[in-house]
Coordinates of C-alpha atoms and ligand atoms in Angstrom, one line a residue:
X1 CA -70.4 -63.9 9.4
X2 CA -70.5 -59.9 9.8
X3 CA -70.9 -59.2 13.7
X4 CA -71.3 -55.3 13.8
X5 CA -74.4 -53.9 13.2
X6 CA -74.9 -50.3 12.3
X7 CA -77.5 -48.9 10.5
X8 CA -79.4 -51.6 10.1
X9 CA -76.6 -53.6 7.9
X10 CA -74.0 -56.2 9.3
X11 CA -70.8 -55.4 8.5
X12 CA -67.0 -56.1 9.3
X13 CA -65.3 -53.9 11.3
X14 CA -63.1 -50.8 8.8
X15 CA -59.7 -51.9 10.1
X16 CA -61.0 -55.6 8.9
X17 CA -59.5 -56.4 12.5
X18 CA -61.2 -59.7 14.0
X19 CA -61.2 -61.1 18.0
X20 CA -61.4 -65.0 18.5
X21 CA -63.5 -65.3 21.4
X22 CA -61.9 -68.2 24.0
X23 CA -64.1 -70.4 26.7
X24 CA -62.4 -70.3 30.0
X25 CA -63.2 -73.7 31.1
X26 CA -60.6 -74.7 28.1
X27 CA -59.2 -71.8 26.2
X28 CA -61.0 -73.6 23.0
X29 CA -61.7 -70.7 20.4
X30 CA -65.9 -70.8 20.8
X31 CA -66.4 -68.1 17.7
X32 CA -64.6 -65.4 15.8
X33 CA -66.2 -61.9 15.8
X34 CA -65.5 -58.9 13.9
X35 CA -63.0 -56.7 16.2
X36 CA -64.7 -52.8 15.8
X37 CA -62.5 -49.8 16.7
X38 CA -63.4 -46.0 17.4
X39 CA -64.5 -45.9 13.6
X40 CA -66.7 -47.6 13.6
X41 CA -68.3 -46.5 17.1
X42 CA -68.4 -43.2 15.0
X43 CA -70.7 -44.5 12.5
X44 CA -72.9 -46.3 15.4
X45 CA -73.8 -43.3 16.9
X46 CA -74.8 -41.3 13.5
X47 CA -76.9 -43.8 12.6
X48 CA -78.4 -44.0 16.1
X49 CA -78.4 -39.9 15.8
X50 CA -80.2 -39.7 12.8
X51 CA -82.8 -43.0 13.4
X52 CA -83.5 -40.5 16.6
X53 CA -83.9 -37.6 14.9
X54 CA -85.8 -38.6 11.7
X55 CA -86.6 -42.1 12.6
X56 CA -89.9 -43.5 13.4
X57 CA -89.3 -45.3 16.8
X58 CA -89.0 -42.4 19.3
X59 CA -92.9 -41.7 17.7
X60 CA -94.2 -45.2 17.9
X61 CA -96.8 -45.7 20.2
X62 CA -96.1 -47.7 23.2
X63 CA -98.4 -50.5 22.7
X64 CA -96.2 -51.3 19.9
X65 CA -92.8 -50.5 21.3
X66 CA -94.1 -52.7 23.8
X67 CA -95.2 -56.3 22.0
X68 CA -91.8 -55.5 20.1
X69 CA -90.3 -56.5 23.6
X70 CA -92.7 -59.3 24.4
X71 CA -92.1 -60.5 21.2
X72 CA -88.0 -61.0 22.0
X73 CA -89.2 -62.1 25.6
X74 CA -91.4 -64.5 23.5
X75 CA -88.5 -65.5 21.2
X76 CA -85.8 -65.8 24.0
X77 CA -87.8 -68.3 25.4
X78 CA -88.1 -70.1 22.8
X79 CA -84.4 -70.0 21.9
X80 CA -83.3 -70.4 25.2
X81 CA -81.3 -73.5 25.4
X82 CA -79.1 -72.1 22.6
X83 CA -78.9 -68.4 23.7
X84 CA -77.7 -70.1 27.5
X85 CA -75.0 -72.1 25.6
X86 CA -73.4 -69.3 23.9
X87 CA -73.5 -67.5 27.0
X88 CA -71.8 -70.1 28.5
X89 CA -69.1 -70.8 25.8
X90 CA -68.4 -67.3 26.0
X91 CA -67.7 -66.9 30.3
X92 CA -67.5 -70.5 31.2
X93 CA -70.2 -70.4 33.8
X94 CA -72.5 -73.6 34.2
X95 CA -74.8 -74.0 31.6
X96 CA -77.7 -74.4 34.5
X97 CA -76.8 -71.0 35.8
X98 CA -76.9 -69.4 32.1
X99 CA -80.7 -70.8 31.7
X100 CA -81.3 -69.1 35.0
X101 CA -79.9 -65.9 33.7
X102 CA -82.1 -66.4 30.6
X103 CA -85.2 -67.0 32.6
X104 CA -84.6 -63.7 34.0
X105 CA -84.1 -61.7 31.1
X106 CA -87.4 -63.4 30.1
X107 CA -89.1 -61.0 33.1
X108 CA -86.8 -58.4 32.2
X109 CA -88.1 -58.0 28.5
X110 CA -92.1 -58.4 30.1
X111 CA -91.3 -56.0 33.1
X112 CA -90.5 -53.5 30.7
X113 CA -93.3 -53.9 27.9
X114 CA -96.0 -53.4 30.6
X115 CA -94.2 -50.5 32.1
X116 CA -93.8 -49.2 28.5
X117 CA -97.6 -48.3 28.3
X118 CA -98.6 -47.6 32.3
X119 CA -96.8 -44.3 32.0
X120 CA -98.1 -41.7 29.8
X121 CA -97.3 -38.6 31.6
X122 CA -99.6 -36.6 34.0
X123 CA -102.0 -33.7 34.0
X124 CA -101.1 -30.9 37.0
X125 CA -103.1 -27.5 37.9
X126 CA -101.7 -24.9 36.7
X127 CA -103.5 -22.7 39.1
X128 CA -105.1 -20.4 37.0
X129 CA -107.7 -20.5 34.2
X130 CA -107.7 -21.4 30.7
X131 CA -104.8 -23.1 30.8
X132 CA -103.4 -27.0 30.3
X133 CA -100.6 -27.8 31.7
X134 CA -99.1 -31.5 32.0
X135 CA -95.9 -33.1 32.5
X136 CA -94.8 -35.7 29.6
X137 CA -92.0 -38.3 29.3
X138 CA -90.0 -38.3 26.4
X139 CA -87.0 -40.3 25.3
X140 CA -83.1 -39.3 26.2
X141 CA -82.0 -39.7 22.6
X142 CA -79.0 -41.9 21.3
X143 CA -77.6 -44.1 24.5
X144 CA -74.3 -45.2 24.7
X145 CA -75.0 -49.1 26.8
X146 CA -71.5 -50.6 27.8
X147 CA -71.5 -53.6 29.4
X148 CA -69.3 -56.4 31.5
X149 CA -68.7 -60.4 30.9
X150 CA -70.0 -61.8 34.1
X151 CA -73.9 -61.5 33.2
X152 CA -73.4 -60.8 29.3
X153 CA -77.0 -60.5 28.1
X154 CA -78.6 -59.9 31.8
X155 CA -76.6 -56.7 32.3
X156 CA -77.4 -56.0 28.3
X157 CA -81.1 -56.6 28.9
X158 CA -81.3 -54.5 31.9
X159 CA -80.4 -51.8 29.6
X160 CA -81.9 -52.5 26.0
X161 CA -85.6 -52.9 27.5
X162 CA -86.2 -49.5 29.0
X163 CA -84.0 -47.7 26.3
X164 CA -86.6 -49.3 23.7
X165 CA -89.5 -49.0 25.9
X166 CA -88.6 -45.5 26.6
X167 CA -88.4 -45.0 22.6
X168 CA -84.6 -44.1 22.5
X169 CA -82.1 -45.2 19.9
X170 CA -78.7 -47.3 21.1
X171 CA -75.2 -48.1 20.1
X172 CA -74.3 -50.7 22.2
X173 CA -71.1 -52.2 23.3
X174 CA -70.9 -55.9 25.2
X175 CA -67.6 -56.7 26.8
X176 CA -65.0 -57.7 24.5
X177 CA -64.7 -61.4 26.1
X178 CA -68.2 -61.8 26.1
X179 CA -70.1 -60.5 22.7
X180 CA -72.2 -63.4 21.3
X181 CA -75.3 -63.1 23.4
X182 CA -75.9 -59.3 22.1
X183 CA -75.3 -60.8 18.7
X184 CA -78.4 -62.9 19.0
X185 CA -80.2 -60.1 20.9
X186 CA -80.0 -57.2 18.3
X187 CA -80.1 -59.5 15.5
X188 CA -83.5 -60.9 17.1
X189 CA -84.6 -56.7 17.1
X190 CA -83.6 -56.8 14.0
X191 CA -85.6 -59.8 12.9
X192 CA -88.6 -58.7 14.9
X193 CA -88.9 -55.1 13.0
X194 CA -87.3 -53.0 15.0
X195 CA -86.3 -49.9 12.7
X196 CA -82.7 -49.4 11.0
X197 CA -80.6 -47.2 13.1
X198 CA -82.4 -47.8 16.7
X199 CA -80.1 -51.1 17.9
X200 CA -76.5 -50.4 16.8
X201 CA -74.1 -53.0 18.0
X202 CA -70.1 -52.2 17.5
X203 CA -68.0 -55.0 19.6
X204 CA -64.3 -54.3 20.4
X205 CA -62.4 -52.9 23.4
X206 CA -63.2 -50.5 25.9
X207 CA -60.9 -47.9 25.3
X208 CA -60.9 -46.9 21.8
X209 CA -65.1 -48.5 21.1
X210 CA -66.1 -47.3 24.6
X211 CA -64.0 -44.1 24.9
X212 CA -65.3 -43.4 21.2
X213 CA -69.2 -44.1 22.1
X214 CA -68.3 -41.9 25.9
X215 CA -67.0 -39.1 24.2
X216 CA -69.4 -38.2 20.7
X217 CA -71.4 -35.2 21.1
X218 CA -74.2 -36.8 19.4
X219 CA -74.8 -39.4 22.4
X220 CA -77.2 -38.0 24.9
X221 CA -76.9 -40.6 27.7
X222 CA -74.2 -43.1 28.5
X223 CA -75.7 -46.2 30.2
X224 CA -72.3 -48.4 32.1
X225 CA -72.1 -51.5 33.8
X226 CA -68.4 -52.1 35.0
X227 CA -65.8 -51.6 37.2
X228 CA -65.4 -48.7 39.3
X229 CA -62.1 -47.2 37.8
X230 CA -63.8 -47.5 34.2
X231 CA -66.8 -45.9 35.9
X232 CA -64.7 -42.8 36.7
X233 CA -63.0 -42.8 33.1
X234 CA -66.8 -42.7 31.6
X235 CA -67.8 -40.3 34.2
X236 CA -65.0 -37.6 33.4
X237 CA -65.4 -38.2 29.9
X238 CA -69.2 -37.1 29.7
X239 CA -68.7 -34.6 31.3
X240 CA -67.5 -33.0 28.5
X241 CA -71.0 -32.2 26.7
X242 CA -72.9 -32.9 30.0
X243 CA -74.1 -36.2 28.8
X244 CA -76.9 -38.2 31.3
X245 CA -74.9 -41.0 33.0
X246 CA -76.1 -43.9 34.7
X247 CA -73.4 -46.1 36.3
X248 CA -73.6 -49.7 37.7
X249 CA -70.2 -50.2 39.5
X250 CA -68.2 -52.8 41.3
X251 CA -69.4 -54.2 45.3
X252 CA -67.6 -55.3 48.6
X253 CA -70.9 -56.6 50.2
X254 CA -71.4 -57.8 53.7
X255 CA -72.9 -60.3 55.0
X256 CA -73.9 -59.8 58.4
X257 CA -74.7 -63.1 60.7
X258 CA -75.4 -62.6 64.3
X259 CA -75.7 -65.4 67.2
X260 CA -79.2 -65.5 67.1
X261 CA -79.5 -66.4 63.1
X262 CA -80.9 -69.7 62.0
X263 CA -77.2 -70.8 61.3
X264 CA -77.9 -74.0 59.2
X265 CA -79.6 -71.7 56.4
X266 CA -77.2 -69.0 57.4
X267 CA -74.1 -70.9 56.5
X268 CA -75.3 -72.2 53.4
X269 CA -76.3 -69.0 52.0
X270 CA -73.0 -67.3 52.7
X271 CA -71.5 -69.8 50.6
X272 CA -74.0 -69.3 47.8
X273 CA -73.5 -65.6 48.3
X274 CA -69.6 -65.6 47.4
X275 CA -69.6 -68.8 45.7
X276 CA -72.0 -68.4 43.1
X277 CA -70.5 -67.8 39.5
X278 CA -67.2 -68.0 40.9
X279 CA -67.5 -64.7 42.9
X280 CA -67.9 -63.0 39.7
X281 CA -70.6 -61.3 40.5
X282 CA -71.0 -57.7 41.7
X283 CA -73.4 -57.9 44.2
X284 CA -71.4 -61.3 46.1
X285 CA -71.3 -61.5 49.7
X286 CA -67.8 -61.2 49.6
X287 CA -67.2 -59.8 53.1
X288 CA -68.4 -62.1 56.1
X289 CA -69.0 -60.2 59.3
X290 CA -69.8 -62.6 62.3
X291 CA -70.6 -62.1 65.8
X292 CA -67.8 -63.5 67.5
X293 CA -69.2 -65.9 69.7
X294 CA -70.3 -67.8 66.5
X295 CA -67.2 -67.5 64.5
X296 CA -65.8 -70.9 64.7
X297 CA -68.7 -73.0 64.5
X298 CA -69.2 -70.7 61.2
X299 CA -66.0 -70.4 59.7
X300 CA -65.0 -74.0 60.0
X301 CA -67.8 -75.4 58.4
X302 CA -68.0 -72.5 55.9
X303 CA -64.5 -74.2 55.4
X304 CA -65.4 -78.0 55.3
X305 CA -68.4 -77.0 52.4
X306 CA -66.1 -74.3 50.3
X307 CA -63.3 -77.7 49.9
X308 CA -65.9 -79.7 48.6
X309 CA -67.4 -77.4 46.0
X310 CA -66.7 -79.0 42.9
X311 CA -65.3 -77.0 40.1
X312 CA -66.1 -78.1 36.3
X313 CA -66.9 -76.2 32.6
X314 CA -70.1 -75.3 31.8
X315 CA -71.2 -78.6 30.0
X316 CA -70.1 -81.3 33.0
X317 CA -73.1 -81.8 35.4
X318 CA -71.2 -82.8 38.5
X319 CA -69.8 -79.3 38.6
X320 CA -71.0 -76.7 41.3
X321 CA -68.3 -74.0 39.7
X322 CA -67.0 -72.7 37.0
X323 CA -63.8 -71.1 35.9
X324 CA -62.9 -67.3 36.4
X325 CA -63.1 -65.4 32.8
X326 CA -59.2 -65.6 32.0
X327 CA -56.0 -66.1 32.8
X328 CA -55.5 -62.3 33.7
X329 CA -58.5 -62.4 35.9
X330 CA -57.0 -65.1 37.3
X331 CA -53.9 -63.5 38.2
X332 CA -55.6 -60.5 39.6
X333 CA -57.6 -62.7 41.8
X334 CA -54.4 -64.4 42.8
X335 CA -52.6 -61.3 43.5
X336 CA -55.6 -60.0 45.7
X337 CA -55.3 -63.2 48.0
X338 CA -51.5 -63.0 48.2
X339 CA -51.4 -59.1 49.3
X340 CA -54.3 -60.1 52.4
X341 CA -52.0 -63.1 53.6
X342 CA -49.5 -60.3 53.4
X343 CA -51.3 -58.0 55.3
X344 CA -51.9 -60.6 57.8
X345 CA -55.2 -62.3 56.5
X346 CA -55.5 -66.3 57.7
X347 CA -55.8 -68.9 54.4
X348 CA -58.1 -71.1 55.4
X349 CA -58.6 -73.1 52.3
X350 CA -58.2 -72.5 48.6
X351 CA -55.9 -70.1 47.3
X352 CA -54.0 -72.3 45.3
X353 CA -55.2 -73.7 41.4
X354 CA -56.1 -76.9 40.8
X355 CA -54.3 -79.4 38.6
X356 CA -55.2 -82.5 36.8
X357 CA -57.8 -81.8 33.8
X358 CA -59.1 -77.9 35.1
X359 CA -55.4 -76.4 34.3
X360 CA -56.4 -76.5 31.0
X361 CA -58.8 -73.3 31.7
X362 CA -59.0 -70.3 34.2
X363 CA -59.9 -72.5 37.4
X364 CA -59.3 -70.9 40.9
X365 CA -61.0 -72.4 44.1
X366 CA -63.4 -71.1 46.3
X367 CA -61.0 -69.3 49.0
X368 CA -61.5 -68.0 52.2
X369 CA -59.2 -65.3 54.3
X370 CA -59.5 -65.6 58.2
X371 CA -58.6 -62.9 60.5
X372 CA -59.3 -59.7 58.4
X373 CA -59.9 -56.5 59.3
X374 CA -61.3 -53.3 57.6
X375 CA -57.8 -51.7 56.9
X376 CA -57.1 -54.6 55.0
X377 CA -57.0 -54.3 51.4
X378 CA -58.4 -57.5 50.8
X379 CA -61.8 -56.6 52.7
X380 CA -61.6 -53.1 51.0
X381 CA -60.6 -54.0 47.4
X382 CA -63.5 -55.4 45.1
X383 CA -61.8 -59.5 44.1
X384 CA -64.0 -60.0 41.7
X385 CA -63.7 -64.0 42.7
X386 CA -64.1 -67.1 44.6
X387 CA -62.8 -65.0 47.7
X388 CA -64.2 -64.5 51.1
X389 CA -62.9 -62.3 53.8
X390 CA -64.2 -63.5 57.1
X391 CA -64.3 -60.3 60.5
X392 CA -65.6 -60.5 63.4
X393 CA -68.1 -58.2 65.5
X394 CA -68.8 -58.2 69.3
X395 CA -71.3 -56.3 72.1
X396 CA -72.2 -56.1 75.1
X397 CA -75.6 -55.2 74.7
X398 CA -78.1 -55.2 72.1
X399 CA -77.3 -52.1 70.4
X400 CA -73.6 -52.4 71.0
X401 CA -73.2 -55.5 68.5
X402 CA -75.6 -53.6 66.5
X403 CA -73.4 -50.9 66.4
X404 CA -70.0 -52.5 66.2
X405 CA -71.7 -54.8 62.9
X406 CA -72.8 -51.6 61.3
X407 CA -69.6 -49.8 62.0
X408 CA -67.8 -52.7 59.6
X409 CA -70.6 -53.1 57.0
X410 CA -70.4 -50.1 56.1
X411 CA -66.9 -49.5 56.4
X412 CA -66.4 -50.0 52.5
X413 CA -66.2 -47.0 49.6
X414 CA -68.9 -49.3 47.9
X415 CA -72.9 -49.4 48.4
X416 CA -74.1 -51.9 46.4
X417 CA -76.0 -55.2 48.4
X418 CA -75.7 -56.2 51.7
X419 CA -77.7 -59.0 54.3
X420 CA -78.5 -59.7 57.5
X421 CA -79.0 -63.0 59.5
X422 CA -81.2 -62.6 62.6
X423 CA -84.3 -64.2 63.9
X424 CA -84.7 -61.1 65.8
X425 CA -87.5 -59.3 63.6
X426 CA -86.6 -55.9 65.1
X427 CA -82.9 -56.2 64.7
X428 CA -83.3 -57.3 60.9
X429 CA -85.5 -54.2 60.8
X430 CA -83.0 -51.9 62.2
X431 CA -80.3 -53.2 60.5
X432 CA -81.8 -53.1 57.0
X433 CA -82.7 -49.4 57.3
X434 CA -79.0 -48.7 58.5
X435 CA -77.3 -50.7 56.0
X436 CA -75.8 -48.1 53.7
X437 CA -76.2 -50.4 50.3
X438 CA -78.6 -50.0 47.7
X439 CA -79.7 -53.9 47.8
X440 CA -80.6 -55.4 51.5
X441 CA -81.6 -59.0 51.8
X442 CA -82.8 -60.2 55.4
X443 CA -81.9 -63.7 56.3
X444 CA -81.3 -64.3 52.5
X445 CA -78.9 -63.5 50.0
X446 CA -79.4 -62.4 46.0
X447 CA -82.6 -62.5 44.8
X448 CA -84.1 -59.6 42.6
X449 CA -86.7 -58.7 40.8
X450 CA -87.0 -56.6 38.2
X451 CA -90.0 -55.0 39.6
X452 CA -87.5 -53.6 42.4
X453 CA -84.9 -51.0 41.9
X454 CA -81.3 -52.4 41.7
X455 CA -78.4 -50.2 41.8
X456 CA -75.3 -48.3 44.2
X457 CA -75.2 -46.1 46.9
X458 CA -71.5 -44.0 47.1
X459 CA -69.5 -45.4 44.6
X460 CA -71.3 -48.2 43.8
X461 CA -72.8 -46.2 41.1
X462 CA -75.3 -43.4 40.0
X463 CA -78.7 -44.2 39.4
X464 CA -80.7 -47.4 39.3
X465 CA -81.7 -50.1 36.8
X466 CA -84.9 -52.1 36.9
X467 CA -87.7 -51.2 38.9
X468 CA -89.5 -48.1 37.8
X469 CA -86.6 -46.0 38.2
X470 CA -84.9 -48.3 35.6
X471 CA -87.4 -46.6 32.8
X472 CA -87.3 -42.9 34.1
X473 CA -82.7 -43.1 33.3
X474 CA -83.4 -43.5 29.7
X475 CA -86.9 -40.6 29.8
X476 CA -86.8 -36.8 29.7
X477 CA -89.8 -34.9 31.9
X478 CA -91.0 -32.0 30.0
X479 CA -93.4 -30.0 31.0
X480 CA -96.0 -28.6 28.6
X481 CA -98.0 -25.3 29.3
X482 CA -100.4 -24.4 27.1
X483 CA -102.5 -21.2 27.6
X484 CA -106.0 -21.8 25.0
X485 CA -107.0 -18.1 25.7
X486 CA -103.9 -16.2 24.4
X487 CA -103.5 -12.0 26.0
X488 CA -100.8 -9.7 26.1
X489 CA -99.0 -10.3 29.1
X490 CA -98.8 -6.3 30.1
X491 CA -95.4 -6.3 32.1
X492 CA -94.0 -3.7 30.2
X493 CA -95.7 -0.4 29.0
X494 CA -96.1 -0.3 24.9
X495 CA -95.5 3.0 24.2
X496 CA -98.0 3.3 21.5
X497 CA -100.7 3.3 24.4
Ligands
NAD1 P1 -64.7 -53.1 33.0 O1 -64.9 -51.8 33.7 O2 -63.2 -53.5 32.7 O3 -65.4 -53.2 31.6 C1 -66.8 -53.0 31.5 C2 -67.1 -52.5 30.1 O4 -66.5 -51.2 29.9 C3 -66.5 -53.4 29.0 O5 -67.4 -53.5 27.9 C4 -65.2 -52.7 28.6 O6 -64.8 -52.9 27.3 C5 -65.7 -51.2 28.7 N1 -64.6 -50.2 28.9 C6 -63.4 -50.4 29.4 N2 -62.7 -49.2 29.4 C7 -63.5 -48.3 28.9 C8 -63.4 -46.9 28.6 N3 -62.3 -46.2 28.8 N4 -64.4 -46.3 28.1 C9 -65.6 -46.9 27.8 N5 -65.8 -48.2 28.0 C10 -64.7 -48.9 28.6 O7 -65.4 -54.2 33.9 P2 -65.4 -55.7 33.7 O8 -64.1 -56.3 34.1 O9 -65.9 -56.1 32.4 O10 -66.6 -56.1 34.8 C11 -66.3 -56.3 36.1 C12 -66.8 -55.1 36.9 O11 -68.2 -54.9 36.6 C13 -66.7 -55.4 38.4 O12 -66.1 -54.3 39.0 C14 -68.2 -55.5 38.8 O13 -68.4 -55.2 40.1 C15 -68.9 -54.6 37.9 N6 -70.3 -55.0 37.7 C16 -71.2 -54.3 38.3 C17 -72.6 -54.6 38.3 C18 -73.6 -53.8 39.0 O14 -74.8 -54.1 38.7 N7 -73.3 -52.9 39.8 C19 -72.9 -55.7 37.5 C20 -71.9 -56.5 36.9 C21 -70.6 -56.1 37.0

């Protein structure tokens, strides 16, 4: 089977290179994709150039751009028991969590086809007579979407819907671990009559696909989801022809409890928030910040749940957990945990992989790291894992444990999520709006919807998907005067007069 699609043809990759894609939860070879190189990326983007420039799709009206994505919403949910189990062949993760993820492309694809049509530009006065003058959206052009392993198709849709709904053309490129859930995706455009040249899919790695799809003149607007040293590479890299970028970038989110939070529902959401997905998640509440008069109570039952979580592949029911994405993951992960014990961080459980039938694949158990503090590189360095850094906060007043929790939350170069546990309505208020993170839950931890913005402040990333903001990355504004009684305009003299 031919896994690169360019130009509206499935093809093998030039070099004839292939990639055999491995499940973590037992290194068993799940499927064997073509392996494209910067070649082929080349040829993506012409074809996504030229479908642009002469193509029919950034002209199609957007009731029809739009049942185009109801259509895949439509499909997806059809196909969604089988879309979920490739997804979770490909990262390991539970087969219940990849429905969920489905599910929520589902609303992703629908968001998107009713924002396609509510936003056809706006009429403004141009403040003097005989003149029209309104401000349209157009498309971006050809968009470069890159994306990571731990939400394959989720991070894909979040891109794919408003690039189509905005009327661009794509080349897109899904993490090399990770590509069969944009197989089905642009093969289901494909199928549903989108036209050649607007989906281009070219798998392979980052730095010759990636760099090749950053760098080409012909791509108007790079679209990332990654880590934060990638996100820099990209960043540089357009720069070059002053490219559009939007960047979705790595997290070291806190969780804030204070004394007063309901601590039964607090507890058990923090371990959701780092647990989940095996930490491999970029908005995880991977940095617990609790008011010290709390912290035991907390941390030891945080503790006592985190050794019971039960760890399994995606298919076994009894499992809570999956594995990481690979061995080298894995090994960063470990390396993370041994440089905080280093630095003085407390193990308090995990931090060690398991044996018997899960060291067959990437397993690594849900950890936790006592005693940190913000100069720590284990509280400033994204994991990417199972890991949770526990600090403390104290006051003597109000505002003073206010303050010192604020000081730590957003002592971090990242700005992506963050929550707080209060019953104190005016504290969670205050809080929130000082909370220097893009996403802020109050006494919960990550829900979304795709009717709300999602995205980084500092270098969490540039931009925001979802939302309505989500549409506007992939649309230019142009402004369109027209004057309907033409005149000489009479600046300068004509010296025949
Ligand atoms: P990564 O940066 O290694 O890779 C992401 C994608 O970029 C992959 O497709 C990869 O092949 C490609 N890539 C790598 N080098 C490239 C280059 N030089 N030029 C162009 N493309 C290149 O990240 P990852 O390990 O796949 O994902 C984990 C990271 O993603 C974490 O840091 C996580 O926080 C972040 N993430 C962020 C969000 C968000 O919404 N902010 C969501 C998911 C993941």
């Amino acid at each position: 089977m031919s896994t690169l699609y360019i130009a509206g043809r499935w093809r093998t990759a030039a070099s004839g290179e292939t990639r055999e894609i491995t499940c973590p939860a037992d290194g068993a070879v799940a499927v064997t994709v073509d392996e494209g190189g910067a070649a082929d990326a080349r040829d993506a983007v012409r074809a996504a150039r030229e479908a642009f420039d002469v193509g029919p799709w950034p002209r199609t009206p957007a009731p029809e751009r739009a049942a185009l994505l109801s259509r895949i919403a439509d499909r997806l949910e059809r196909e969604l028991d089988e879309v979920a189990r490739l997804e979770s062949l490909d990262t390991g993760k539970r087969h219940v969590e990849a429905r969920i993820d489905m599910e929520d492309i589902v609303a992703v694809f629908r968001h998107f086809a009713s924002l396609a049509q509510a936003e056809a530009g706006r009429v403004v006065d141009a403040g003097v007579p005989d003149v029209s003058s309104r401000v349209v959206t157009e498309p971006v052009g050809v968009c470069s979407l890159i994306t990571p392993w731990n939400f394959p198709l989720l991070q894909t849709a979040w891109k794919v819907a408003p690039a189509l709904a905005a009327g661009n053309t794509f080349v897109l490129k899904p993490s090399e671990l990770t590509p069969q859930t944009s197989i089905w995706l642009v093969r289901a455009l494909a199928e549903e009559g989108l036209p050649d040249g607007v989906a281009n899919l070219v798998l392979g790695p980052g730095d010759t696909v990636g760099a090749a799809m950053t760098n080409a003149p012909e791509v108007d607007l790079v679209s990332f989801t990654g880590g934060l040293a990638t996100g820099k590479t990209i960043m540089a890299a357009a720069s070059t022809t002053v490219k559009k970028i939007a960047l979705e970038l790595g997290g070291k989110n806190p969780n804030v409890i204070f004394a007063d939070a309901d601590r039964d529902a607090a507890i058990d959401n923090a371990l959701t928030a780092i647990f989940l997905d095996s930490g491999q998640v970029c908005s995880a509440g991977s940095r617990l910040v609790v008011e010290e008069s709390i912290h035991d109570e907390v941390v030891d039952e945080l503790v006592r749940r985190a050794t019971a979580i039960r760890m399994g592949g995606p298919f076994d029911e009894s499992a809570e957990t999956g594995p990481l994405i690979s061995d080298g993951h894995r090994a960063k992960v470990e390396a993370y945990v041994a440089a905080g014990i280093e630095e003085g961080a407390v193990l308090r459980c995990g931090g060690e992989r398991p044996g018997g039938e899960l060291a067959i694949g990437s397993y690594y158990p849900p950890t936790i790291l006592d005693g940190c503090t913000s100069d720590m590189s284990c509280v400033q360095d994204e994991s990417f894992g199972p890991v949770l850094t526990v600090e403390t906060f104290a006051g003597d007043t109000r505002d003073a444990a206010e303050d010192a929790a604020i000081a730590i939350a957003n002592d971090t170069i990242y700005g992506l999520t963050g929550a707080v546990w209060t019953q104190d309505a005016g504290r969670a208020e205050r809080m929130a709006r000082r909370l220097r993170h893009g996403t802020v839950w109050i006494n919960d931890f990550h829900p979304y919807v795709p009717a709300a913005e999602w995205g980084g402040m500092k270098q969490s990333g540039i931009g925001r998907e979802l939302g309505t903001a989500g549409l506007h990355e992939y649309q230019e504004t142009k402004h369109i005067w027209h004057n309907t009684r033409p005149a000489p305009a009479g600046w300068f003299a004509n010296p025949q007069d």
